[in-house]
PDB file of C-alpha atoms in Angstrom:
ATOM      1  CA  UNK A   1      81.598 111.659  92.633  1.00  0.00           C
ATOM      2  CA  UNK A   2      83.977 108.818  93.346  1.00  0.00           C
ATOM      3  CA  UNK A   3      87.073 108.636  95.472  1.00  0.00           C
ATOM      4  CA  UNK A   4      89.643 111.427  95.284  1.00  0.00           C
ATOM      5  CA  UNK A   5      91.921 111.579  92.243  1.00  0.00           C
ATOM      6  CA  UNK A   6      95.672 111.737  92.854  1.00  0.00           C
ATOM      7  CA  UNK A   7      98.093 112.864  90.144  1.00  0.00           C
ATOM      8  CA  UNK A   8     101.433 111.078  90.572  1.00  0.00           C
ATOM      9  CA  UNK A   9     104.247 112.992  88.847  1.00  0.00           C
ATOM     10  CA  UNK A  10     107.233 110.664  89.012  1.00  0.00           C
ATOM     11  CA  UNK A  11     109.691 109.534  86.322  1.00  0.00           C
ATOM     12  CA  UNK A  12     111.273 106.767  88.428  1.00  0.00           C
ATOM     13  CA  UNK A  13     109.285 103.561  87.941  1.00  0.00           C
ATOM     14  CA  UNK A  14     110.582 102.109  91.234  1.00  0.00           C
ATOM     15  CA  UNK A  15     109.129 105.019  93.216  1.00  0.00           C
ATOM     16  CA  UNK A  16     105.953 104.994  91.125  1.00  0.00           C
ATOM     17  CA  UNK A  17     105.610 101.267  91.909  1.00  0.00           C
ATOM     18  CA  UNK A  18     105.748 102.143  95.614  1.00  0.00           C
ATOM     19  CA  UNK A  19     103.203 104.973  95.422  1.00  0.00           C
ATOM     20  CA  UNK A  20     100.539 103.436  93.166  1.00  0.00           C
ATOM     21  CA  UNK A  21      99.855 100.298  95.267  1.00  0.00           C
ATOM     22  CA  UNK A  22      99.605 102.482  98.385  1.00  0.00           C
ATOM     23  CA  UNK A  23      96.973 104.612  96.621  1.00  0.00           C
ATOM     24  CA  UNK A  24      95.135 101.498  95.479  1.00  0.00           C
ATOM     25  CA  UNK A  25      94.913 100.169  99.060  1.00  0.00           C
ATOM     26  CA  UNK A  26      92.902 103.288  99.937  1.00  0.00           C
ATOM     27  CA  UNK A  27      90.827 103.065  96.738  1.00  0.00           C
ATOM     28  CA  UNK A  28      92.090 106.430  95.499  1.00  0.00           C
ATOM     29  CA  UNK A  29      91.838 107.005  91.790  1.00  0.00           C
ATOM     30  CA  UNK A  30      95.094 108.086  90.194  1.00  0.00           C
ATOM     31  CA  UNK A  31      96.734 109.179  86.988  1.00  0.00           C
ATOM     32  CA  UNK A  32     100.442 109.418  86.304  1.00  0.00           C
ATOM     33  CA  UNK A  33     102.867 111.703  84.507  1.00  0.00           C
ATOM     34  CA  UNK A  34     106.533 111.025  83.830  1.00  0.00           C
ATOM     35  CA  UNK A  35     107.600 114.590  83.016  1.00  0.00           C
ATOM     36  CA  UNK A  36     106.687 118.196  83.737  1.00  0.00           C
ATOM     37  CA  UNK A  37     104.882 118.890  80.486  1.00  0.00           C
ATOM     38  CA  UNK A  38     102.645 115.872  80.947  1.00  0.00           C
ATOM     39  CA  UNK A  39     102.112 116.814  84.618  1.00  0.00           C
ATOM     40  CA  UNK A  40     100.787 120.268  83.723  1.00  0.00           C
ATOM     41  CA  UNK A  41      98.518 118.785  81.050  1.00  0.00           C
ATOM     42  CA  UNK A  42      97.169 116.117  83.433  1.00  0.00           C
ATOM     43  CA  UNK A  43      96.603 118.694  86.177  1.00  0.00           C
ATOM     44  CA  UNK A  44      94.562 120.814  83.767  1.00  0.00           C
ATOM     45  CA  UNK A  45      92.559 118.028  82.134  1.00  0.00           C
ATOM     46  CA  UNK A  46      92.099 115.441  84.890  1.00  0.00           C
ATOM     47  CA  UNK A  47      91.429 118.010  87.664  1.00  0.00           C
ATOM     48  CA  UNK A  48      93.016 115.871  90.413  1.00  0.00           C
ATOM     49  CA  UNK A  49      92.337 116.490  94.081  1.00  0.00           C
ATOM     50  CA  UNK A  50      96.042 116.272  94.983  1.00  0.00           C
ATOM     51  CA  UNK A  51      99.319 116.248  93.054  1.00  0.00           C
ATOM     52  CA  UNK A  52     102.331 114.240  94.235  1.00  0.00           C
ATOM     53  CA  UNK A  53     105.257 116.005  92.561  1.00  0.00           C
ATOM     54  CA  UNK A  54     108.833 114.844  92.113  1.00  0.00           C
ATOM     55  CA  UNK A  55     111.271 117.710  91.583  1.00  0.00           C
ATOM     56  CA  UNK A  56     113.795 115.859  89.411  1.00  0.00           C
ATOM     57  CA  UNK A  57     111.909 115.457  86.144  1.00  0.00           C
ATOM     58  CA  UNK A  58     113.538 114.821  82.750  1.00  0.00           C
ATOM     59  CA  UNK A  59     112.190 117.844  80.857  1.00  0.00           C
ATOM     60  CA  UNK A  60     111.937 120.537  83.551  1.00  0.00           C
ATOM     61  CA  UNK A  61     112.431 121.012  87.256  1.00  0.00           C
ATOM     62  CA  UNK A  62     109.428 120.174  89.415  1.00  0.00           C
ATOM     63  CA  UNK A  63     109.643 123.695  90.850  1.00  0.00           C
ATOM     64  CA  UNK A  64     108.746 125.002  87.373  1.00  0.00           C
ATOM     65  CA  UNK A  65     105.745 122.659  87.311  1.00  0.00           C
ATOM     66  CA  UNK A  66     104.683 123.997  90.697  1.00  0.00           C
ATOM     67  CA  UNK A  67     105.052 127.615  89.534  1.00  0.00           C
ATOM     68  CA  UNK A  68     103.049 126.900  86.381  1.00  0.00           C
ATOM     69  CA  UNK A  69     100.200 125.155  88.208  1.00  0.00           C
ATOM     70  CA  UNK A  70     100.048 127.888  90.864  1.00  0.00           C
ATOM     71  CA  UNK A  71      99.299 130.464  88.146  1.00  0.00           C
ATOM     72  CA  UNK A  72      95.827 128.961  87.646  1.00  0.00           C
ATOM     73  CA  UNK A  73      95.135 126.465  90.437  1.00  0.00           C
ATOM     74  CA  UNK A  74      95.224 126.007  94.205  1.00  0.00           C
ATOM     75  CA  UNK A  75      95.532 122.242  93.742  1.00  0.00           C
ATOM     76  CA  UNK A  76      97.128 120.749  96.881  1.00  0.00           C
ATOM     77  CA  UNK A  77     100.692 119.627  96.075  1.00  0.00           C
ATOM     78  CA  UNK A  78     102.910 117.249  98.023  1.00  0.00           C
ATOM     79  CA  UNK A  79     106.509 117.398  96.856  1.00  0.00           C
ATOM     80  CA  UNK A  80     108.059 113.929  96.942  1.00  0.00           C
ATOM     81  CA  UNK A  81     111.768 114.399  96.283  1.00  0.00           C
ATOM     82  CA  UNK A  82     115.231 113.037  96.964  1.00  0.00           C
ATOM     83  CA  UNK A  83     116.368 116.634  97.529  1.00  0.00           C
ATOM     84  CA  UNK A  84     116.794 116.910 101.253  1.00  0.00           C
ATOM     85  CA  UNK A  85     118.507 120.276 101.663  1.00  0.00           C
ATOM     86  CA  UNK A  86     116.638 122.750 103.787  1.00  0.00           C
ATOM     87  CA  UNK A  87     116.685 125.384 101.028  1.00  0.00           C
ATOM     88  CA  UNK A  88     114.987 123.021  98.541  1.00  0.00           C
ATOM     89  CA  UNK A  89     112.198 122.371 101.041  1.00  0.00           C
ATOM     90  CA  UNK A  90     111.811 126.043 101.922  1.00  0.00           C
ATOM     91  CA  UNK A  91     111.703 127.066  98.235  1.00  0.00           C
ATOM     92  CA  UNK A  92     109.056 124.488  97.370  1.00  0.00           C
ATOM     93  CA  UNK A  93     106.894 125.399 100.363  1.00  0.00           C
ATOM     94  CA  UNK A  94     107.288 129.142  99.723  1.00  0.00           C
ATOM     95  CA  UNK A  95     106.237 128.642  96.095  1.00  0.00           C
ATOM     96  CA  UNK A  96     103.012 126.936  97.126  1.00  0.00           C
ATOM     97  CA  UNK A  97     103.688 123.289  97.931  1.00  0.00           C
ATOM     98  CA  UNK A  98     101.469 122.096 100.768  1.00  0.00           C
ATOM     99  CA  UNK A  99     103.843 119.452 102.099  1.00  0.00           C
ATOM    100  CA  UNK A 100     107.282 117.991 101.390  1.00  0.00           C
ATOM    101  CA  UNK A 101     108.332 114.354 101.766  1.00  0.00           C
ATOM    102  CA  UNK A 102     111.953 113.357 101.333  1.00  0.00           C
ATOM    103  CA  UNK A 103     112.748 110.056  99.599  1.00  0.00           C
ATOM    104  CA  UNK A 104     112.951 107.416 100.832  1.00  0.00           C
ATOM    105  CA  UNK A 105     109.635 107.544 102.668  1.00  0.00           C
ATOM    106  CA  UNK A 106     107.180 105.021 104.007  1.00  0.00           C
ATOM    107  CA  UNK A 107     103.878 104.595 102.130  1.00  0.00           C
ATOM    108  CA  UNK A 108     101.933 105.200 105.364  1.00  0.00           C
ATOM    109  CA  UNK A 109     103.612 108.604 105.722  1.00  0.00           C
ATOM    110  CA  UNK A 110     102.518 109.527 102.198  1.00  0.00           C
ATOM    111  CA  UNK A 111      98.962 108.336 102.830  1.00  0.00           C
ATOM    112  CA  UNK A 112      98.842 110.389 106.042  1.00  0.00           C
ATOM    113  CA  UNK A 113      99.855 113.497 104.039  1.00  0.00           C
ATOM    114  CA  UNK A 114      97.074 112.805 101.540  1.00  0.00           C
ATOM    115  CA  UNK A 115      94.469 112.315 104.283  1.00  0.00           C
ATOM    116  CA  UNK A 116      95.607 115.516 105.964  1.00  0.00           C
ATOM    117  CA  UNK A 117      95.279 117.531 102.752  1.00  0.00           C
ATOM    118  CA  UNK A 118      91.844 116.076 102.050  1.00  0.00           C
ATOM    119  CA  UNK A 119      90.721 117.040 105.554  1.00  0.00           C
ATOM    120  CA  UNK A 120      92.128 120.552 105.167  1.00  0.00           C
ATOM    121  CA  UNK A 121      90.389 121.019 101.857  1.00  0.00           C
ATOM    122  CA  UNK A 122      87.158 120.019 103.601  1.00  0.00           C
ATOM    123  CA  UNK A 123      86.494 117.188 101.190  1.00  0.00           C
ATOM    124  CA  UNK A 124      85.822 113.733 102.476  1.00  0.00           C
ATOM    125  CA  UNK A 125      84.338 111.107 100.231  1.00  0.00           C
ATOM    126  CA  UNK A 126      82.180 108.308 101.503  1.00  0.00           C
ATOM    127  CA  UNK A 127      82.523 105.637  98.841  1.00  0.00           C
ATOM    128  CA  UNK A 128      79.883 103.344 100.297  1.00  0.00           C
ATOM    129  CA  UNK A 129      77.228 106.053 100.423  1.00  0.00           C
ATOM    130  CA  UNK A 130      78.132 107.816  97.159  1.00  0.00           C
ATOM    131  CA  UNK A 131      78.300 111.088  99.058  1.00  0.00           C
ATOM    132  CA  UNK A 132      80.749 113.962  99.099  1.00  0.00           C
ATOM    133  CA  UNK A 133      81.051 115.920 102.317  1.00  0.00           C
ATOM    134  CA  UNK A 134      82.454 119.449 102.328  1.00  0.00           C
ATOM    135  CA  UNK A 135      82.227 121.068 105.738  1.00  0.00           C
ATOM    136  CA  UNK A 136      78.523 120.983 106.660  1.00  0.00           C
ATOM    137  CA  UNK A 137      77.446 120.356 103.051  1.00  0.00           C
ATOM    138  CA  UNK A 138      76.670 116.829 101.853  1.00  0.00           C
ATOM    139  CA  UNK A 139      76.026 115.965  98.205  1.00  0.00           C
ATOM    140  CA  UNK A 140      74.503 112.606  97.314  1.00  0.00           C
ATOM    141  CA  UNK A 141      75.605 112.039  93.715  1.00  0.00           C
ATOM    142  CA  UNK A 142      73.049 109.398  92.810  1.00  0.00           C
ATOM    143  CA  UNK A 143      70.067 111.666  93.590  1.00  0.00           C
ATOM    144  CA  UNK A 144      71.641 115.150  93.219  1.00  0.00           C
ATOM    145  CA  UNK A 145      70.470 115.959  96.730  1.00  0.00           C
ATOM    146  CA  UNK A 146      72.447 118.674  98.519  1.00  0.00           C
ATOM    147  CA  UNK A 147      72.054 118.861 102.283  1.00  0.00           C
ATOM    148  CA  UNK A 148      73.192 121.710 104.537  1.00  0.00           C
ATOM    149  CA  UNK A 149      72.308 120.919 108.117  1.00  0.00           C
ATOM    150  CA  UNK A 150      68.562 120.135 108.063  1.00  0.00           C
ATOM    151  CA  UNK A 151      67.935 121.936 104.755  1.00  0.00           C
ATOM    152  CA  UNK A 152      67.864 119.905 101.526  1.00  0.00           C
ATOM    153  CA  UNK A 153      67.975 121.136  97.941  1.00  0.00           C
ATOM    154  CA  UNK A 154      67.498 118.957  94.863  1.00  0.00           C
ATOM    155  CA  UNK A 155      69.976 119.989  92.169  1.00  0.00           C
ATOM    156  CA  UNK A 156      69.792 119.443  88.446  1.00  0.00           C
ATOM    157  CA  UNK A 157      72.425 117.240  86.794  1.00  0.00           C
ATOM    158  CA  UNK A 158      74.093 120.334  85.392  1.00  0.00           C
ATOM    159  CA  UNK A 159      74.301 122.031  88.810  1.00  0.00           C
TER     160      UNK A 159
END
């Protein structure tokens, strides 16, 4: 497994051009969507580790995207929106968003949110070792070796 995949759902190219380079500095993989329909499709097919979701999308409100994704996934979602009213934030968080950043924001703040969500999900990826760590489990992708404490299990490629 490689570095975490981030789905960036943003129709504003200026904001997307702020987010993508920040992700690249941390060697995160990413895919993008410019509208809600594409966002739902990307979330289902790309299986990202985190979704960054703008609420003001051209074809549907980001809240509808969040509701749709929550029907079948617990994918961590960070709302990144210009909507700064308390009720917008409360609604998004009550509907299942994990965090809420108001535009404008600093790239470091966004990256801190991503790191926090990755820690909470228990997944940390060590790119140099080709290992995925989840709690006390460590999976070495190159050899399919799963380690839990001192115990090791060799998995098949399918497992």
